[in-house]
PDB file of C-alpha atoms in Angstrom:
ATOM      1  CA  GLU A   7    -152.386  20.894  13.419  1.00 59.00           C
ATOM      2  CA  THR A   8    -155.474  20.552  11.101  1.00 66.00           C
ATOM      3  CA  ALA A   9    -158.388  19.190  13.098  1.00 93.00           C
ATOM      4  CA  VAL A  10    -161.267  20.308  10.651  1.00 96.00           C
ATOM      5  CA  PHE A  11    -160.856  18.905   7.311  1.00 96.00           C
ATOM      6  CA  GLN A  12    -162.459  20.316   3.753  1.00 97.00           C
ATOM      7  CA  THR A  13    -162.588  18.837   0.549  1.00 96.00           C
ATOM      8  CA  PRO A  14    -161.942  19.433  -2.243  1.00 96.00           C
ATOM      9  CA  ASN A  15    -159.356  22.867  -1.683  1.00 95.00           C
ATOM     10  CA  TYR A  16    -160.407  24.153  -5.067  1.00 96.00           C
ATOM     11  CA  HIS A  17    -163.274  23.780  -7.723  1.00 97.00           C
ATOM     12  CA  VAL A  18    -164.031  25.424 -10.760  1.00 97.00           C
ATOM     13  CA  THR A  19    -167.410  24.752 -12.597  1.00 97.00           C
ATOM     14  CA  GLN A  20    -169.727  26.327 -15.027  1.00 97.00           C
ATOM     15  CA  VAL A  21    -172.817  28.044 -14.245  1.00 97.00           C
ATOM     16  CA  GLY A  22    -175.920  25.639 -13.691  1.00 96.00           C
ATOM     17  CA  ASN A  23    -173.510  22.881 -12.489  1.00 97.00           C
ATOM     18  CA  GLU A  24    -174.105  21.174  -9.304  1.00 97.00           C
ATOM     19  CA  VAL A  25    -171.345  20.918  -6.495  1.00 97.00           C
ATOM     20  CA  SER A  26    -171.033  19.327  -3.294  1.00 97.00           C
ATOM     21  CA  PHE A  27    -168.166  20.219  -0.495  1.00 97.00           C
ATOM     22  CA  ASN A  28    -167.361  17.952   2.436  1.00 97.00           C
ATOM     23  CA  CYS A  29    -166.219  18.934   5.993  1.00 97.00           C
ATOM     24  CA  LYS A  30    -165.114  16.548   8.632  1.00 97.00           C
ATOM     25  CA  GLN A  31    -164.127  17.708  12.439  1.00 96.00           C
ATOM     26  CA  THR A  32    -162.106  15.656  14.440  1.00 96.00           C
ATOM     27  CA  LEU A  33    -162.318  17.725  17.536  1.00 94.00           C
ATOM     28  CA  GLY A  34    -165.401  15.992  19.195  1.00 92.00           C
ATOM     29  CA  HIS A  35    -167.486  19.212  19.081  1.00 92.00           C
ATOM     30  CA  ASP A  36    -171.207  19.271  18.641  1.00 89.00           C
ATOM     31  CA  THR A  37    -171.577  22.284  16.425  1.00 90.00           C
ATOM     32  CA  MET A  38    -170.529  22.856  12.849  1.00 91.00           C
ATOM     33  CA  TYR A  39    -170.800  25.897  10.714  1.00 92.00           C
ATOM     34  CA  TRP A  40    -170.426  26.862   7.103  1.00 94.00           C
ATOM     35  CA  TYR A  41    -169.404  30.408   6.002  1.00 94.00           C
ATOM     36  CA  LYS A  42    -169.038  32.145   3.027  1.00 95.00           C
ATOM     37  CA  GLN A  43    -165.718  34.398   2.577  1.00 95.00           C
ATOM     38  CA  ASP A  44    -166.167  37.046  -0.334  1.00 90.00           C
ATOM     39  CA  SER A  45    -163.067  38.527  -2.332  1.00 86.00           C
ATOM     40  CA  LYS A  46    -163.072  41.479   0.461  1.00 83.00           C
ATOM     41  CA  LYS A  47    -162.483  38.693   3.153  1.00 84.00           C
ATOM     42  CA  LEU A  48    -165.694  39.250   4.723  1.00 89.00           C
ATOM     43  CA  LEU A  49    -167.023  36.259   6.602  1.00 93.00           C
ATOM     44  CA  LYS A  50    -170.856  35.588   6.503  1.00 91.00           C
ATOM     45  CA  ILE A  51    -172.469  32.564   8.313  1.00 90.00           C
ATOM     46  CA  MET A  52    -174.865  30.414   6.383  1.00 92.00           C
ATOM     47  CA  PHE A  53    -175.851  27.397   8.410  1.00 90.00           C
ATOM     48  CA  SER A  54    -174.899  26.230  11.724  1.00 88.00           C
ATOM     49  CA  TYR A  55    -175.858  22.743  13.093  1.00 87.00           C
ATOM     50  CA  ASN A  56    -175.701  21.273  16.726  1.00 85.00           C
ATOM     51  CA  ASN A  57    -175.821  17.391  16.960  1.00 80.00           C
ATOM     52  CA  LYS A  58    -177.041  16.999  13.409  1.00 78.00           C
ATOM     53  CA  GLN A  59    -180.014  19.588  13.954  1.00 81.00           C
ATOM     54  CA  LEU A  60    -180.207  22.625  11.597  1.00 82.00           C
ATOM     55  CA  ILE A  61    -179.873  25.596  14.250  1.00 77.00           C
ATOM     56  CA  VAL A  62    -179.332  28.923  12.001  1.00 73.00           C
ATOM     57  CA  ASN A  63    -180.181  29.215   8.281  1.00 76.00           C
ATOM     58  CA  GLU A  64    -179.299  32.573   7.480  1.00 77.00           C
ATOM     59  CA  THR A  65    -180.990  34.070   4.452  1.00 79.00           C
ATOM     60  CA  VAL A  66    -178.783  32.360   1.743  1.00 88.00           C
ATOM     61  CA  PRO A  67    -180.346  31.114  -1.734  1.00 91.00           C
ATOM     62  CA  ARG A  68    -182.557  28.130  -1.743  1.00 91.00           C
ATOM     63  CA  ARG A  69    -180.002  26.303  -4.087  1.00 94.00           C
ATOM     64  CA  PHE A  70    -177.774  26.047  -0.888  1.00 94.00           C
ATOM     65  CA  SER A  71    -178.496  22.804   1.093  1.00 92.00           C
ATOM     66  CA  PRO A  72    -176.493  21.393   4.050  1.00 92.00           C
ATOM     67  CA  GLN A  73    -176.348  17.801   4.920  1.00 91.00           C
ATOM     68  CA  SER A  74    -175.154  16.395   8.208  1.00 89.00           C
ATOM     69  CA  SER A  75    -174.611  12.628   8.612  1.00 87.00           C
ATOM     70  CA  ASP A  76    -173.433  12.763  12.123  1.00 90.00           C
ATOM     71  CA  LYS A  77    -171.849  15.554  14.391  1.00 89.00           C
ATOM     72  CA  ALA A  78    -168.367  15.192  12.832  1.00 93.00           C
ATOM     73  CA  HIS A  79    -169.513  15.559   9.183  1.00 95.00           C
ATOM     74  CA  LEU A  80    -171.377  18.587   7.457  1.00 94.00           C
ATOM     75  CA  ASN A  81    -171.512  18.719   3.772  1.00 95.00           C
ATOM     76  CA  LEU A  82    -172.780  21.805   1.635  1.00 96.00           C
ATOM     77  CA  ARG A  83    -174.510  21.097  -1.691  1.00 96.00           C
ATOM     78  CA  ILE A  84    -175.221  24.016  -4.267  1.00 96.00           C
ATOM     79  CA  LYS A  85    -177.742  23.240  -6.909  1.00 94.00           C
ATOM     80  CA  SER A  86    -177.186  25.167 -10.146  1.00 95.00           C
ATOM     81  CA  VAL A  87    -174.413  27.463  -9.069  1.00 97.00           C
ATOM     82  CA  GLU A  88    -174.262  30.842 -10.234  1.00 96.00           C
ATOM     83  CA  PRO A  89    -171.360  33.416 -10.930  1.00 95.00           C
ATOM     84  CA  GLU A  90    -171.937  35.165  -7.369  1.00 94.00           C
ATOM     85  CA  ASP A  91    -171.256  32.024  -5.586  1.00 96.00           C
ATOM     86  CA  SER A  92    -167.747  32.263  -6.696  1.00 96.00           C
ATOM     87  CA  ALA A  93    -166.024  32.465  -2.991  1.00 96.00           C
ATOM     88  CA  VAL A  94    -164.183  30.659  -0.426  1.00 97.00           C
ATOM     89  CA  TYR A  95    -166.477  28.112   1.544  1.00 97.00           C
ATOM     90  CA  LEU A  96    -165.283  27.804   5.351  1.00 97.00           C
ATOM     91  CA  CYS A  97    -166.463  25.059   7.616  1.00 96.00           C
ATOM     92  CA  ALA A  98    -165.795  25.622  11.313  1.00 94.00           C
ATOM     93  CA  SER A  99    -166.761  23.763  14.660  1.00 93.00           C
ATOM     94  CA  SER A 100    -167.128  24.581  18.214  1.00 90.00           C
ATOM     95  CA  SER A 101    -168.359  23.297  21.505  1.00 87.00           C
ATOM     96  CA  TRP A 102    -171.675  24.077  22.978  1.00 71.00           C
ATOM     97  CA  GLY A 103    -171.689  27.562  24.221  1.00 60.00           C
ATOM     98  CA  LEU A 104    -171.271  31.520  23.679  1.00 54.00           C
ATOM     99  CA  GLN A 105    -167.857  31.507  24.744  1.00 64.00           C
ATOM    100  CA  ASP A 106    -166.598  28.687  22.517  1.00 82.00           C
ATOM    101  CA  THR A 107    -163.935  29.114  20.392  1.00 88.00           C
ATOM    102  CA  GLN A 108    -164.332  28.145  16.592  1.00 91.00           C
ATOM    103  CA  TYR A 109    -162.079  26.100  14.588  1.00 94.00           C
ATOM    104  CA  PHE A 110    -161.917  26.690  11.045  1.00 96.00           C
ATOM    105  CA  GLY A 111    -160.802  24.360   8.123  1.00 96.00           C
ATOM    106  CA  PRO A 112    -158.707  25.729   5.112  1.00 96.00           C
ATOM    107  CA  GLY A 113    -161.696  26.223   3.039  1.00 96.00           C
ATOM    108  CA  THR A 114    -162.667  25.582  -0.562  1.00 97.00           C
ATOM    109  CA  ARG A 115    -162.460  28.040  -3.218  1.00 97.00           C
ATOM    110  CA  LEU A 116    -165.152  27.828  -5.659  1.00 97.00           C
ATOM    111  CA  LEU A 117    -164.734  29.462  -9.129  1.00 97.00           C
ATOM    112  CA  VAL A 118    -168.025  29.519 -11.338  1.00 96.00           C
ATOM    113  CA  LEU A 119    -167.313  30.499 -14.918  1.00 95.00           C
TER     114      LEU A 119
ATOM    115  CA  GLN B  15    -178.500  42.656  13.813  1.00 70.00           C
ATOM    116  CA  GLU B  16    -175.342  42.752  15.609  1.00 76.00           C
ATOM    117  CA  LYS B  17    -172.695  44.916  13.411  1.00 88.00           C
ATOM    118  CA  VAL B  18    -168.884  44.806  13.963  1.00 94.00           C
ATOM    119  CA  GLN B  19    -166.659  47.565  12.459  1.00 96.00           C
ATOM    120  CA  GLN B  20    -162.975  47.313  12.262  1.00 97.00           C
ATOM    121  CA  SER B  21    -160.081  49.890  11.791  1.00 97.00           C
ATOM    122  CA  PRO B  22    -158.154  50.594  10.244  1.00 97.00           C
ATOM    123  CA  GLU B  23    -158.527  48.644   6.877  1.00 96.00           C
ATOM    124  CA  SER B  24    -154.759  48.411   6.412  1.00 97.00           C
ATOM    125  CA  LEU B  25    -151.746  48.759   8.819  1.00 98.00           C
ATOM    126  CA  ILE B  26    -147.989  48.756   7.812  1.00 98.00           C
ATOM    127  CA  VAL B  27    -145.566  48.922  10.617  1.00 98.00           C
ATOM    128  CA  PRO B  28    -141.975  48.318  10.816  1.00 98.00           C
ATOM    129  CA  GLU B  29    -140.611  45.210  12.556  1.00 98.00           C
ATOM    130  CA  GLY B  30    -140.332  45.487  16.352  1.00 97.00           C
ATOM    131  CA  ALA B  31    -143.151  48.205  16.234  1.00 98.00           C
ATOM    132  CA  MET B  32    -146.545  47.816  18.120  1.00 98.00           C
ATOM    133  CA  SER B  33    -149.340  47.178  16.012  1.00 98.00           C
ATOM    134  CA  SER B  34    -152.818  48.449  17.231  1.00 98.00           C
ATOM    135  CA  LEU B  35    -156.210  47.168  15.749  1.00 98.00           C
ATOM    136  CA  ASN B  36    -159.390  48.297  16.663  1.00 98.00           C
ATOM    137  CA  CYS B  37    -163.135  46.940  16.665  1.00 97.00           C
ATOM    138  CA  THR B  38    -166.196  48.340  17.978  1.00 96.00           C
ATOM    139  CA  PHE B  39    -169.337  46.494  17.778  1.00 93.00           C
ATOM    140  CA  SER B  40    -173.137  47.579  18.040  1.00 89.00           C
ATOM    141  CA  ASN B  41    -174.626  45.359  20.975  1.00 78.00           C
ATOM    142  CA  SER B  42    -173.499  45.883  24.774  1.00 71.00           C
ATOM    143  CA  ALA B  43    -174.916  42.431  25.351  1.00 74.00           C
ATOM    144  CA  SER B  44    -172.750  40.756  23.219  1.00 68.00           C
ATOM    145  CA  GLN B  45    -171.121  37.950  24.926  1.00 73.00           C
ATOM    146  CA  SER B  46    -167.628  36.857  23.815  1.00 87.00           C
ATOM    147  CA  ILE B  47    -165.143  38.678  21.376  1.00 93.00           C
ATOM    148  CA  TRP B  48    -162.506  36.968  19.552  1.00 95.00           C
ATOM    149  CA  TRP B  49    -159.795  38.063  17.356  1.00 97.00           C
ATOM    150  CA  TYR B  50    -158.612  35.668  14.396  1.00 97.00           C
ATOM    151  CA  GLN B  51    -155.623  35.742  12.213  1.00 98.00           C
ATOM    152  CA  GLN B  52    -155.897  34.684   8.797  1.00 97.00           C
ATOM    153  CA  HIS B  53    -152.888  34.190   6.457  1.00 96.00           C
ATOM    154  CA  PRO B  54    -153.407  33.885   2.649  1.00 92.00           C
ATOM    155  CA  GLY B  55    -154.990  30.447   1.630  1.00 91.00           C
ATOM    156  CA  LYS B  56    -155.736  29.338   5.104  1.00 94.00           C
ATOM    157  CA  GLY B  57    -158.849  29.381   7.467  1.00 95.00           C
ATOM    158  CA  PRO B  58    -159.083  31.707  10.334  1.00 96.00           C
ATOM    159  CA  GLU B  59    -157.373  30.804  13.643  1.00 96.00           C
ATOM    160  CA  ALA B  60    -158.427  32.155  16.866  1.00 95.00           C
ATOM    161  CA  LEU B  61    -155.629  34.329  18.830  1.00 96.00           C
ATOM    162  CA  ILE B  62    -157.125  35.351  21.714  1.00 96.00           C
ATOM    163  CA  SER B  63    -160.692  35.899  23.427  1.00 93.00           C
ATOM    164  CA  ILE B  64    -162.185  38.171  26.021  1.00 93.00           C
ATOM    165  CA  PHE B  65    -165.452  38.348  27.908  1.00 88.00           C
ATOM    166  CA  SER B  66    -165.160  40.776  30.725  1.00 88.00           C
ATOM    167  CA  ASN B  67    -164.362  44.445  30.653  1.00 90.00           C
ATOM    168  CA  GLY B  68    -160.803  45.394  31.138  1.00 93.00           C
ATOM    169  CA  ASN B  69    -157.652  43.726  29.562  1.00 94.00           C
ATOM    170  CA  LYS B  70    -156.310  40.228  28.939  1.00 95.00           C
ATOM    171  CA  LYS B  71    -152.649  39.404  27.910  1.00 96.00           C
ATOM    172  CA  GLU B  72    -151.322  36.710  26.066  1.00 96.00           C
ATOM    173  CA  GLY B  73    -147.471  36.718  25.293  1.00 96.00           C
ATOM    174  CA  ARG B  74    -147.164  39.723  22.808  1.00 97.00           C
ATOM    175  CA  LEU B  75    -150.845  40.009  22.459  1.00 98.00           C
ATOM    176  CA  THR B  76    -153.217  42.302  24.566  1.00 98.00           C
ATOM    177  CA  VAL B  77    -156.677  42.918  24.201  1.00 98.00           C
ATOM    178  CA  TYR B  78    -158.580  45.986  25.738  1.00 97.00           C
ATOM    179  CA  LEU B  79    -162.667  45.555  26.141  1.00 95.00           C
ATOM    180  CA  ASN B  80    -164.672  48.418  27.063  1.00 93.00           C
ATOM    181  CA  ARG B  81    -168.494  47.306  26.980  1.00 90.00           C
ATOM    182  CA  ALA B  82    -169.571  50.878  27.902  1.00 90.00           C
ATOM    183  CA  SER B  83    -168.418  52.340  24.484  1.00 92.00           C
ATOM    184  CA  LEU B  84    -168.720  49.135  22.768  1.00 92.00           C
ATOM    185  CA  HIS B  85    -165.098  48.886  21.721  1.00 95.00           C
ATOM    186  CA  VAL B  86    -162.298  45.982  21.778  1.00 96.00           C
ATOM    187  CA  SER B  87    -158.644  46.572  20.960  1.00 98.00           C
ATOM    188  CA  LEU B  88    -155.883  44.084  19.993  1.00 98.00           C
ATOM    189  CA  HIS B  89    -152.204  45.284  20.561  1.00 98.00           C
ATOM    190  CA  ILE B  90    -149.395  43.003  19.173  1.00 98.00           C
ATOM    191  CA  ARG B  91    -146.081  44.052  20.925  1.00 98.00           C
ATOM    192  CA  ASP B  92    -142.665  43.607  19.011  1.00 98.00           C
ATOM    193  CA  SER B  93    -144.334  43.012  15.666  1.00 98.00           C
ATOM    194  CA  GLN B  94    -142.890  40.485  13.314  1.00 98.00           C
ATOM    195  CA  PRO B  95    -142.954  39.816   9.691  1.00 97.00           C
ATOM    196  CA  SER B  96    -144.645  36.598  10.451  1.00 97.00           C
ATOM    197  CA  ASP B  97    -147.530  38.486  11.864  1.00 98.00           C
ATOM    198  CA  SER B  98    -148.390  39.843   8.481  1.00 98.00           C
ATOM    199  CA  ALA B  99    -151.884  38.416   8.196  1.00 97.00           C
ATOM    200  CA  VAL B 100    -155.602  39.580   7.979  1.00 97.00           C
ATOM    201  CA  TYR B 101    -156.763  40.235  11.747  1.00 98.00           C
ATOM    202  CA  LEU B 102    -160.823  39.392  12.304  1.00 97.00           C
ATOM    203  CA  CYS B 103    -162.812  40.334  15.196  1.00 96.00           C
ATOM    204  CA  ALA B 104    -165.855  38.557  15.783  1.00 94.00           C
ATOM    205  CA  VAL B 105    -168.527  38.839  18.116  1.00 92.00           C
ATOM    206  CA  SER B 106    -170.985  36.332  19.485  1.00 86.00           C
ATOM    207  CA  ALA B 107    -174.719  37.114  18.583  1.00 78.00           C
ATOM    208  CA  ASN B 108    -175.826  34.298  20.276  1.00 76.00           C
ATOM    209  CA  ALA B 109    -175.175  30.773  21.009  1.00 70.00           C
ATOM    210  CA  TYR B 110    -174.879  29.701  17.389  1.00 72.00           C
ATOM    211  CA  LYS B 111    -173.830  32.646  15.802  1.00 80.00           C
ATOM    212  CA  VAL B 112    -170.894  34.778  15.439  1.00 86.00           C
ATOM    213  CA  ILE B 113    -170.550  38.028  13.483  1.00 90.00           C
ATOM    214  CA  PHE B 114    -167.287  38.851  11.635  1.00 93.00           C
ATOM    215  CA  GLY B 115    -165.855  42.182  10.962  1.00 95.00           C
ATOM    216  CA  LYS B 116    -164.256  42.649   7.510  1.00 94.00           C
ATOM    217  CA  GLY B 117    -160.853  42.582   8.782  1.00 96.00           C
ATOM    218  CA  THR B 118    -157.605  44.423   9.258  1.00 97.00           C
ATOM    219  CA  HIS B 119    -154.679  43.676   6.759  1.00 97.00           C
ATOM    220  CA  LEU B 120    -151.379  43.977   8.887  1.00 98.00           C
ATOM    221  CA  HIS B 121    -148.226  44.032   7.052  1.00 98.00           C
ATOM    222  CA  VAL B 122    -145.070  44.081   9.117  1.00 98.00           C
ATOM    223  CA  LEU B 123    -142.159  45.111   7.124  1.00 97.00           C
ATOM    224  CA  PRO B 124    -138.785  43.797   8.077  1.00 95.00           C
TER     225      PRO B 124
END
């Protein structure tokens, strides 16, 4: 049963364009995350938000910016995409705490031509 | 910076066999450790987590954690073709950050 929703599923664009990805969770969680998964399946965290506040901002290029309207939504905008941005972007959510499991969405696959 | 290493990269087992996956981490103070399963085209799904030293069993899954040796293992008894997937080990670095390993590709042959 899906509780973390991501749109779009797939997006193809050209270098220099702007893209936006959406994420919504219906689990009532306080914390949401964006991860980037490369072709070798390595998951790297990009951002963590707790109750609409940015908590973790890993070293990602400044063209990436997260946006949160409420604790159930966390979007990701990429200004001026580059070829190395081609990847799967995964959104996740969890309750507060160190022992809390993360629940992932199905991902948005981005291809930059 | 927490590091998480998984082995083997790929594992092929016949149906009905035991699958054993390994994970080492760099920080003994890491809190929780999870194993996630990821099928092609899907997001990772949590299978089992462990916090305390020792073992934990859930159905066909058993996890062993040894904090002294910074090692955790996942064992899948009676492996099925539907278990074929990528298995990701994840370790909490702090309250808001979890570090993932590169994964083990498990193939269960019918």
